[in-house]
Short mmCIF file of C-alpha atoms and ligand atoms in Angstrom, two decimals:
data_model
loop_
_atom_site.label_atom_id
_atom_site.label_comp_id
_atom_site.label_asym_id
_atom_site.label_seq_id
_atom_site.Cartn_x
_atom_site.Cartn_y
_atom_site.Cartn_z
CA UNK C 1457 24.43 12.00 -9.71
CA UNK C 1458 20.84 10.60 -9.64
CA UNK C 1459 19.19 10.97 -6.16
CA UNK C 1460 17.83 7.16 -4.88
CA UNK C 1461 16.27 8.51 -1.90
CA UNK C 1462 13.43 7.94 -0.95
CA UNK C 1463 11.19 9.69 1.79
CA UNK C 1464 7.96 9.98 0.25
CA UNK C 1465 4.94 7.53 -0.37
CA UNK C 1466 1.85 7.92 -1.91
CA UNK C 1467 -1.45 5.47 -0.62
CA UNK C 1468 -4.20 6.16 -2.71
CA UNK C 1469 -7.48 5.36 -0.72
CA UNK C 1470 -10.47 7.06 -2.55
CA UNK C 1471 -12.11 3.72 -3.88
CA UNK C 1472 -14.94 3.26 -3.35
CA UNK C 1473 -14.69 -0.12 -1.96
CA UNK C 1474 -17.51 -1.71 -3.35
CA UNK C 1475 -16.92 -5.50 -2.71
CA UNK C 1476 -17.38 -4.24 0.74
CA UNK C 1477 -20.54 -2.83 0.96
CA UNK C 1478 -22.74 -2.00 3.12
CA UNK C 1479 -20.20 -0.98 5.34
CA UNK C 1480 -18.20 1.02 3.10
CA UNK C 1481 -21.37 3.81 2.11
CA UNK C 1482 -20.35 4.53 6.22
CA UNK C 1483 -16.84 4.17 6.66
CA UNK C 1484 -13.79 4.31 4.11
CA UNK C 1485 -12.52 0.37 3.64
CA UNK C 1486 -9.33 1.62 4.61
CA UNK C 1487 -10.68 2.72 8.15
CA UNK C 1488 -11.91 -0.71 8.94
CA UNK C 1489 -10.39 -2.49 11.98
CA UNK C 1490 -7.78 -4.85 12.27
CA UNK C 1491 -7.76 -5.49 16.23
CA UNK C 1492 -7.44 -1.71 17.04
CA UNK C 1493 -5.89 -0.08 14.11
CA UNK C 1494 -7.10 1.01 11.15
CA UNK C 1495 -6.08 -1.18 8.19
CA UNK C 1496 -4.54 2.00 6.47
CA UNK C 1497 -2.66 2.19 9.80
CA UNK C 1498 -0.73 -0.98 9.09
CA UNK C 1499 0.59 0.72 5.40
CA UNK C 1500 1.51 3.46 7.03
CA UNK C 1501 3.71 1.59 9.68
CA UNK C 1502 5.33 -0.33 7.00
CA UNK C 1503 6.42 2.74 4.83
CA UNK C 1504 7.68 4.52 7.88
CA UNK C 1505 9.51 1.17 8.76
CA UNK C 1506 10.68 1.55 4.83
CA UNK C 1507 12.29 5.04 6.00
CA UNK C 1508 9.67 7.29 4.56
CA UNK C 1509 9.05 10.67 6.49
CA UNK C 1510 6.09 12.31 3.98
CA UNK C 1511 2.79 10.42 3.20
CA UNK C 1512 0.56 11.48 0.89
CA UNK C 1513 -2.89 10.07 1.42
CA UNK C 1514 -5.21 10.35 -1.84
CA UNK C 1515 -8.68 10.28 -0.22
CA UNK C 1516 -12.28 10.96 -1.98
CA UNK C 1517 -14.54 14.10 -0.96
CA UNK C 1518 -16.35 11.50 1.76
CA UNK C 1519 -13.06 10.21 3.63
CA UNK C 1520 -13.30 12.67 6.64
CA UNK C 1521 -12.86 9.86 8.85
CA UNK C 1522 -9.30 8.75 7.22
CA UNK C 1523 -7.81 13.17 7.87
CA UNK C 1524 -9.72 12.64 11.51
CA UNK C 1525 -7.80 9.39 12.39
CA UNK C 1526 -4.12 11.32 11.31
CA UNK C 1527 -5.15 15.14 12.65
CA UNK C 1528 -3.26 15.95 15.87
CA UNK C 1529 -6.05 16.61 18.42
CA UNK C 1530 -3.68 18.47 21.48
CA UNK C 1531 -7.26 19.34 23.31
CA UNK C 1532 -7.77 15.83 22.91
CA UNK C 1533 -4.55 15.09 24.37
CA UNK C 1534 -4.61 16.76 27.49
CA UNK C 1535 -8.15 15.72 28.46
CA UNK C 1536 -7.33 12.20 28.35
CA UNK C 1537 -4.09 13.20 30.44
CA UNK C 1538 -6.48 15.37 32.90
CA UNK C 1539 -8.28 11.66 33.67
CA UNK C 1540 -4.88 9.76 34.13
CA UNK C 1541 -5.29 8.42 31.13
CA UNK C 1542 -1.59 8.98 29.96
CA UNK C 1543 -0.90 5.37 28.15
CA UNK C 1544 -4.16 6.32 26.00
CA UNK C 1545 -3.18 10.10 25.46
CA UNK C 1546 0.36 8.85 24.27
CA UNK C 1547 -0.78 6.29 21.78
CA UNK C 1548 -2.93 8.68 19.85
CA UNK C 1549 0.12 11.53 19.94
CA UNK C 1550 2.25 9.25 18.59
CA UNK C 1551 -0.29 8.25 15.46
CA UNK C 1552 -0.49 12.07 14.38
CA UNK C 1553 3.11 12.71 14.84
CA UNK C 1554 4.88 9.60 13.59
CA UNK C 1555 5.14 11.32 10.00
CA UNK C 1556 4.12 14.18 8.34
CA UNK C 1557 0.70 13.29 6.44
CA UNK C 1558 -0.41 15.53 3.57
CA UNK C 1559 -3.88 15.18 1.86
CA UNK C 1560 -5.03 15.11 -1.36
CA UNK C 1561 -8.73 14.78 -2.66
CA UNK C 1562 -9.56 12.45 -5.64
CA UNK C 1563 -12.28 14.26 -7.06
CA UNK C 1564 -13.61 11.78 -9.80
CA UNK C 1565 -12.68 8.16 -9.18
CA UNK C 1566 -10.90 7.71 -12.46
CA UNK C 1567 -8.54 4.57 -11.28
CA UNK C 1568 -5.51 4.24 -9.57
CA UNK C 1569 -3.16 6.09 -12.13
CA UNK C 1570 -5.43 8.91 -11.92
CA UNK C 1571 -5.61 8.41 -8.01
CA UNK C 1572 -1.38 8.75 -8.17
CA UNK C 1573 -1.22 11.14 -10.53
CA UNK C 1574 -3.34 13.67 -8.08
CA UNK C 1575 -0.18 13.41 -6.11
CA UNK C 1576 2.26 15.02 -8.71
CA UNK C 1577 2.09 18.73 -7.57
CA UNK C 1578 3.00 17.45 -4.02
CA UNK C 1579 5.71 15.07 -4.52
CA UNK C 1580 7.64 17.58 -6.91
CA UNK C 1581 10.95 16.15 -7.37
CA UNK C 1582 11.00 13.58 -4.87
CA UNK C 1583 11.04 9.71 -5.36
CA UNK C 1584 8.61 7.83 -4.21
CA UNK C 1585 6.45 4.65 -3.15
CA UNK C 1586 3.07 4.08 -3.85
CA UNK C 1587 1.20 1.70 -1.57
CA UNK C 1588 -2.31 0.87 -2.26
CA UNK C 1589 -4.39 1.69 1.20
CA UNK C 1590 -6.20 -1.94 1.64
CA UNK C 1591 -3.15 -4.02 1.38
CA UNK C 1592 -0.95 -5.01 4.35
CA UNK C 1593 1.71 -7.04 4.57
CA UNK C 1594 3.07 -8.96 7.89
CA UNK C 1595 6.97 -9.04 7.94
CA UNK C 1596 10.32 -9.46 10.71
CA UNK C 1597 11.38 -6.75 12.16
CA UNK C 1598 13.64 -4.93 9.80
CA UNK C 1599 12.54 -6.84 6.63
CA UNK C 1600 9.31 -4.32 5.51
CA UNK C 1601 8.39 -4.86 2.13
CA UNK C 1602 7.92 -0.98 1.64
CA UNK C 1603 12.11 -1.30 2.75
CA UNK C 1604 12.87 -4.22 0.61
CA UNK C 1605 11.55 -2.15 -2.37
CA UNK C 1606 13.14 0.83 -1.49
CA UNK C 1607 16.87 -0.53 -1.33
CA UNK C 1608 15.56 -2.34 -4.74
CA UNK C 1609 15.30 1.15 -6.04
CA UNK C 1610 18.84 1.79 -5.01
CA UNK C 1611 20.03 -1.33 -6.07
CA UNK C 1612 18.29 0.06 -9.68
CA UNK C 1613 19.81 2.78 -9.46
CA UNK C 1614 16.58 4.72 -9.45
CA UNK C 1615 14.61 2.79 -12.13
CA UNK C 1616 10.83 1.89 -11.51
CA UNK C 1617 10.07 -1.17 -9.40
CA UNK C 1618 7.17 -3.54 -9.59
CA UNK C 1619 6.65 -5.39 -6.04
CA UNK C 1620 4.98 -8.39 -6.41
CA UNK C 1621 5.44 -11.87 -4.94
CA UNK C 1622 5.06 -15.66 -6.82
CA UNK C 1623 1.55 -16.89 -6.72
CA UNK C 1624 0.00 -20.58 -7.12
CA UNK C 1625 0.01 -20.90 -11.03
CA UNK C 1626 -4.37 -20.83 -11.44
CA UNK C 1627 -4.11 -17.67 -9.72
CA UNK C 1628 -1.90 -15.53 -12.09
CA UNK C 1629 -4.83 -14.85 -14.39
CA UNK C 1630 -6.59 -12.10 -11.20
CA UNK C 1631 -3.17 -9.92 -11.21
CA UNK C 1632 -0.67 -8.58 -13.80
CA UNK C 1633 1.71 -10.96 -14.96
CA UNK C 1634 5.32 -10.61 -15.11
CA UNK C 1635 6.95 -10.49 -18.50
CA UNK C 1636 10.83 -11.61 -17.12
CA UNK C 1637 13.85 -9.80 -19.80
CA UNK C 1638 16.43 -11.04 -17.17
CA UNK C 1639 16.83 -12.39 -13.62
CA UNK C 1640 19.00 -10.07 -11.97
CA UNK C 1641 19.91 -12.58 -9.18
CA UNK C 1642 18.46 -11.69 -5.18
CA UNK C 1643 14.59 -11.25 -5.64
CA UNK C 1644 15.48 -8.70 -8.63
CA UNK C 1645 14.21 -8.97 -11.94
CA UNK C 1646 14.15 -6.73 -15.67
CA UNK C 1647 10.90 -6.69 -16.68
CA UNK C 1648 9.94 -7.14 -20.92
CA UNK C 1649 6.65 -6.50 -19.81
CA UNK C 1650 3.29 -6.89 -17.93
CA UNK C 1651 0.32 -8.21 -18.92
CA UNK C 1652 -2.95 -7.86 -16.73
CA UNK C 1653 -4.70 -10.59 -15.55
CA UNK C 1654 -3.88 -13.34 -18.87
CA UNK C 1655 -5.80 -16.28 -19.07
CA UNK C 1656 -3.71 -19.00 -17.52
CA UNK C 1657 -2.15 -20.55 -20.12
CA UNK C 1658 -1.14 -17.34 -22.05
CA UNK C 1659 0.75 -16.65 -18.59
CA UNK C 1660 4.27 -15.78 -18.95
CA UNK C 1661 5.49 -16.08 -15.52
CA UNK C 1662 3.85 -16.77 -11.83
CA UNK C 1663 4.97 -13.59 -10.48
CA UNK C 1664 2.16 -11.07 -9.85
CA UNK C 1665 2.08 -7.24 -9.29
CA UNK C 1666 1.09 -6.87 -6.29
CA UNK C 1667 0.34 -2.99 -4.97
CA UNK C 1668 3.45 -1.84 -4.27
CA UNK C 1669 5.51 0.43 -6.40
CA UNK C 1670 8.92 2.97 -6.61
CA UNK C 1671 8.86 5.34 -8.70
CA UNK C 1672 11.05 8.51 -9.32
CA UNK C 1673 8.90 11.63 -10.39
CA UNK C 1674 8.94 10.96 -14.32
CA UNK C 1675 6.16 8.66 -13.89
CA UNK C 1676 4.05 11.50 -14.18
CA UNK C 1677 5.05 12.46 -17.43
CA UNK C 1678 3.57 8.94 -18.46
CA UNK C 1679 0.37 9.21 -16.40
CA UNK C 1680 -0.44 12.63 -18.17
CA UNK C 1681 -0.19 10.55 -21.33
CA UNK C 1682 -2.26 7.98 -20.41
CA UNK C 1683 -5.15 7.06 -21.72
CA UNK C 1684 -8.32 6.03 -20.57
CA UNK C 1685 -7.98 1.69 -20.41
CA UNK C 1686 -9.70 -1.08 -18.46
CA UNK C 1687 -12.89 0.06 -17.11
CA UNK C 1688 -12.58 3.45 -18.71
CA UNK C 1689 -10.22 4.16 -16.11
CA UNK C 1690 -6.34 5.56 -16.12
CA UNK C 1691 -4.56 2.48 -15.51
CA UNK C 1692 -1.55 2.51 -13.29
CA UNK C 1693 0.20 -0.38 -15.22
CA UNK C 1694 -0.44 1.44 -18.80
CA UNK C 1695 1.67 4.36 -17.70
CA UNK C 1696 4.07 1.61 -16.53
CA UNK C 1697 4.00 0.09 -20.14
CA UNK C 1698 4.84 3.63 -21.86
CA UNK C 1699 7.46 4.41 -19.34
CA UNK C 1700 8.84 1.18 -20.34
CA UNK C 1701 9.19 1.69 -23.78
CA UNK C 1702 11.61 4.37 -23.16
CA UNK C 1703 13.58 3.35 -19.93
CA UNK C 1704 14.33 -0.27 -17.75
CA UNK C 1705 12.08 -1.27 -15.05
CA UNK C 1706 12.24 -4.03 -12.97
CA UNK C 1707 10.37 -6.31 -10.68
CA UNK C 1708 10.95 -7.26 -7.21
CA UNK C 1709 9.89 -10.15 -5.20
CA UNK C 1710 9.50 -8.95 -1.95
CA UNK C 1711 9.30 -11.46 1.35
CA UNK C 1712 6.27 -11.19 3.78
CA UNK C 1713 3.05 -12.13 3.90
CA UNK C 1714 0.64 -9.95 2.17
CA UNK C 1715 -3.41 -9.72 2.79
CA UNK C 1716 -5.69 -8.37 0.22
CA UNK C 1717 -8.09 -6.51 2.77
CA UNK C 1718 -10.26 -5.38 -0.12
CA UNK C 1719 -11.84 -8.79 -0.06
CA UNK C 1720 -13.88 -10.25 2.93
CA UNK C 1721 -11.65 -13.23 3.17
CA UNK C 1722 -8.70 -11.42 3.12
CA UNK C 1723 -9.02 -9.10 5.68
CA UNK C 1724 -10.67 -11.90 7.92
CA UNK C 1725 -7.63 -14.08 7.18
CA UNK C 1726 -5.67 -10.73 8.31
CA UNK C 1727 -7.43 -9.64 11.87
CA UNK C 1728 -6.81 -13.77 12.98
CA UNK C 1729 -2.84 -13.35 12.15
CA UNK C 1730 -2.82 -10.21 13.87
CA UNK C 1731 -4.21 -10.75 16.72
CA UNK C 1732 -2.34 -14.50 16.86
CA UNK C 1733 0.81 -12.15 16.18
CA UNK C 1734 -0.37 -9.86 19.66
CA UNK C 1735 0.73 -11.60 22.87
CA UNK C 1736 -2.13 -9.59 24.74
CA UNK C 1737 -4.71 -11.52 22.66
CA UNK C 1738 -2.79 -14.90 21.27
CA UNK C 1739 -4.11 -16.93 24.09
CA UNK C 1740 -7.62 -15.92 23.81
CA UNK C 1741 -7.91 -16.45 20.48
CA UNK C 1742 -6.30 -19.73 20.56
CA UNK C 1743 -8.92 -20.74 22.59
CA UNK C 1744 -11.68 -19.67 21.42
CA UNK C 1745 -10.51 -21.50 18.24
CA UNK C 1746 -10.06 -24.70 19.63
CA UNK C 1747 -13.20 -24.87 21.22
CA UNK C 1748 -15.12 -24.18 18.23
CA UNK C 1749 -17.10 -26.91 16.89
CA UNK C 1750 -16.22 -27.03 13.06
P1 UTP A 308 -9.36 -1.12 -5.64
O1 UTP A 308 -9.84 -1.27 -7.00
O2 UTP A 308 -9.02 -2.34 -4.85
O3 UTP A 308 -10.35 -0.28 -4.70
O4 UTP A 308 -8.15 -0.11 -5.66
P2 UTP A 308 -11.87 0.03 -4.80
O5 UTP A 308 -12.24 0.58 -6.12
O6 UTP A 308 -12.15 0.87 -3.61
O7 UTP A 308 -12.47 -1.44 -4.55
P3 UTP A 308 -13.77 -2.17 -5.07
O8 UTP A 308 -13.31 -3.00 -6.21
O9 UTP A 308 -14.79 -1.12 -5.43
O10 UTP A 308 -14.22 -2.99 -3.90
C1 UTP A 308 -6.92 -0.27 -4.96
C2 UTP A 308 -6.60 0.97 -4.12
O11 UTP A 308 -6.64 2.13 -4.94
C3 UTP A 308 -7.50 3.10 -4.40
C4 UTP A 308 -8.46 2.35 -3.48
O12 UTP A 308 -8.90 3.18 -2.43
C5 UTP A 308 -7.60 1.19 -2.99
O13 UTP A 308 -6.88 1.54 -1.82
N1 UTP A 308 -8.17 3.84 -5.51
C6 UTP A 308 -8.78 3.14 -6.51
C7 UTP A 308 -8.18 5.21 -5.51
O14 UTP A 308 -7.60 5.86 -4.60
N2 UTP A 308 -8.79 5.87 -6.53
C8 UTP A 308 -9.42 5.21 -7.55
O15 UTP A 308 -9.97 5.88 -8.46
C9 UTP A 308 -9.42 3.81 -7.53
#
């Protein structure tokens, strides 16, 4: 019988993260704050929420700060605990401990299929979901996208699965574009195809990929035969596209709300839900926003 579990994920995070410069030529775009956790932080919540124990974290020869955030610092620890500061000393124990995080370096930043495929050694022959690290998503307890995708997998019966959501109609032309075979009923969806970022009227469908992906370990057969595509990189979706050709794959449209945090207005957009979300800081921020003068 075909094993549908999945306990591994896979957030690549070596970009550069150039629509984010200056800041990113000193910190990783992942690290950046949202309130008081690292915007990577949030990913890895949700795939833990999504029942995975293992995550791989593809990171580029300059992401010290991303292994730093994740190492378990014991001396640390106990000299927080030494000052009474035991709230403090528990809240970092329980980032290093609340999975088991494995590293791999991204030597040449040769796109995000190449930035998965770095991962193949590791995962062996384990499913897995792929995350990308500046993405987060806001969801009900219990409902994590990372989850919804997961039991998609299941439901599958271990074929690949495209997360995405609908988007408004003149936006369809920035992601890939669903190609719909069949509507499986329940957010589910066969896939004919997927064609990146179409002009609007060429678009088949309004539902977009949207960096989320599960995956059982033959997608690296199809990376290794990928070939070099949009901006001479190894293209994620092109090893999607050959897979294709051979086996079913299917889309899912998962519920929550999702914040590209690789753009400026996105993660701004994310750090006011947040901390509206946070009833330490709701008030505050209400506040503030009502008395500004706009
Ligand atoms: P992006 O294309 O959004 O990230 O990739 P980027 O290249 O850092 O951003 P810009 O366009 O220069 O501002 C999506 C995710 O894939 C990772 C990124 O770190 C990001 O989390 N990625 C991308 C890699 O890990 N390796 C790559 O070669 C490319």
């Amino acid at each position: 019988m075909r094993n549908l579990d999945v306990k591994w994920a896979v957030i690549p995070c070596a970009g550069n993260g150039t629509r984010f410069l200056p800041i990113t030529k000193g910190i990783a775009k992942e690290m950046c704050p949202i309130v008081d956790r690292p915007t990577l932080d949030y990913i890895v919540q949700e795939v833990i929420d999504g029942g995975v124990t293992d995550i791989v974290l593809i990171v580029s020869v300059d992401k010290d700060d991303i292994k730093r955030y994740y190492t378990y610092n014991p001396e640390y620890e106990q000299e927080l605990i030494a000052k009474g500061k035991v709230e403090a000393a528990k809240l970092i124990h329980e980032v290093a401990t609340k999975a088991r995080f494995h590293y791999v370096t991204q030597y040449e930043l040769l796109g995000l299929g190449h930035a998965v495929l770095q991962a193949k050694k590791i995962i062996g022959d384990n499913n897995f979901i792929v995350c990308c690290g500046d993405d987060i998503c806001t969801y009900k307890k219990d409902e994590a996208p990372a989850k919804q995708l997961i039991d998609a997998f299941k439901r599958s019966e271990g074929n690949t699965i495209v997360g995405g959501q609908t988007v408004p109609h003149e936006n369809i032309c920035r992601y890939g574009c669903m190609d719909i075979k069949k509507d499986c009923g329940s957010h589910l969806y066969e896939l004919k195809g997927i064609v990146e970022k179409p002009a609007i009227d060429k678009a088949t469908s309004d539902l977009a990929s949207l960096g989320k992906w599960v995956f059982s370990p033959k997608i690296f057969k199809y990376l290794e035969k990928t070939p070099r595509g949009a901006g001479c990189e190894i293209q994620l979706t092109d090893a999607i596209a050959l897979l294709m050709k051979d086996e079913p794959c299917y889309f899912y449209d998962f519920v929550g709300k999702r914040y590209d945090c690789g753009d400026k207005l996105g993660y701004l957009t994310a750090i006011i839900d947040v901390a509206l979300s946070r009833e330490d800081l709701k008030e505050g921020v209400i506040k503030h926003i009502k008395n500004l003068k706009i």
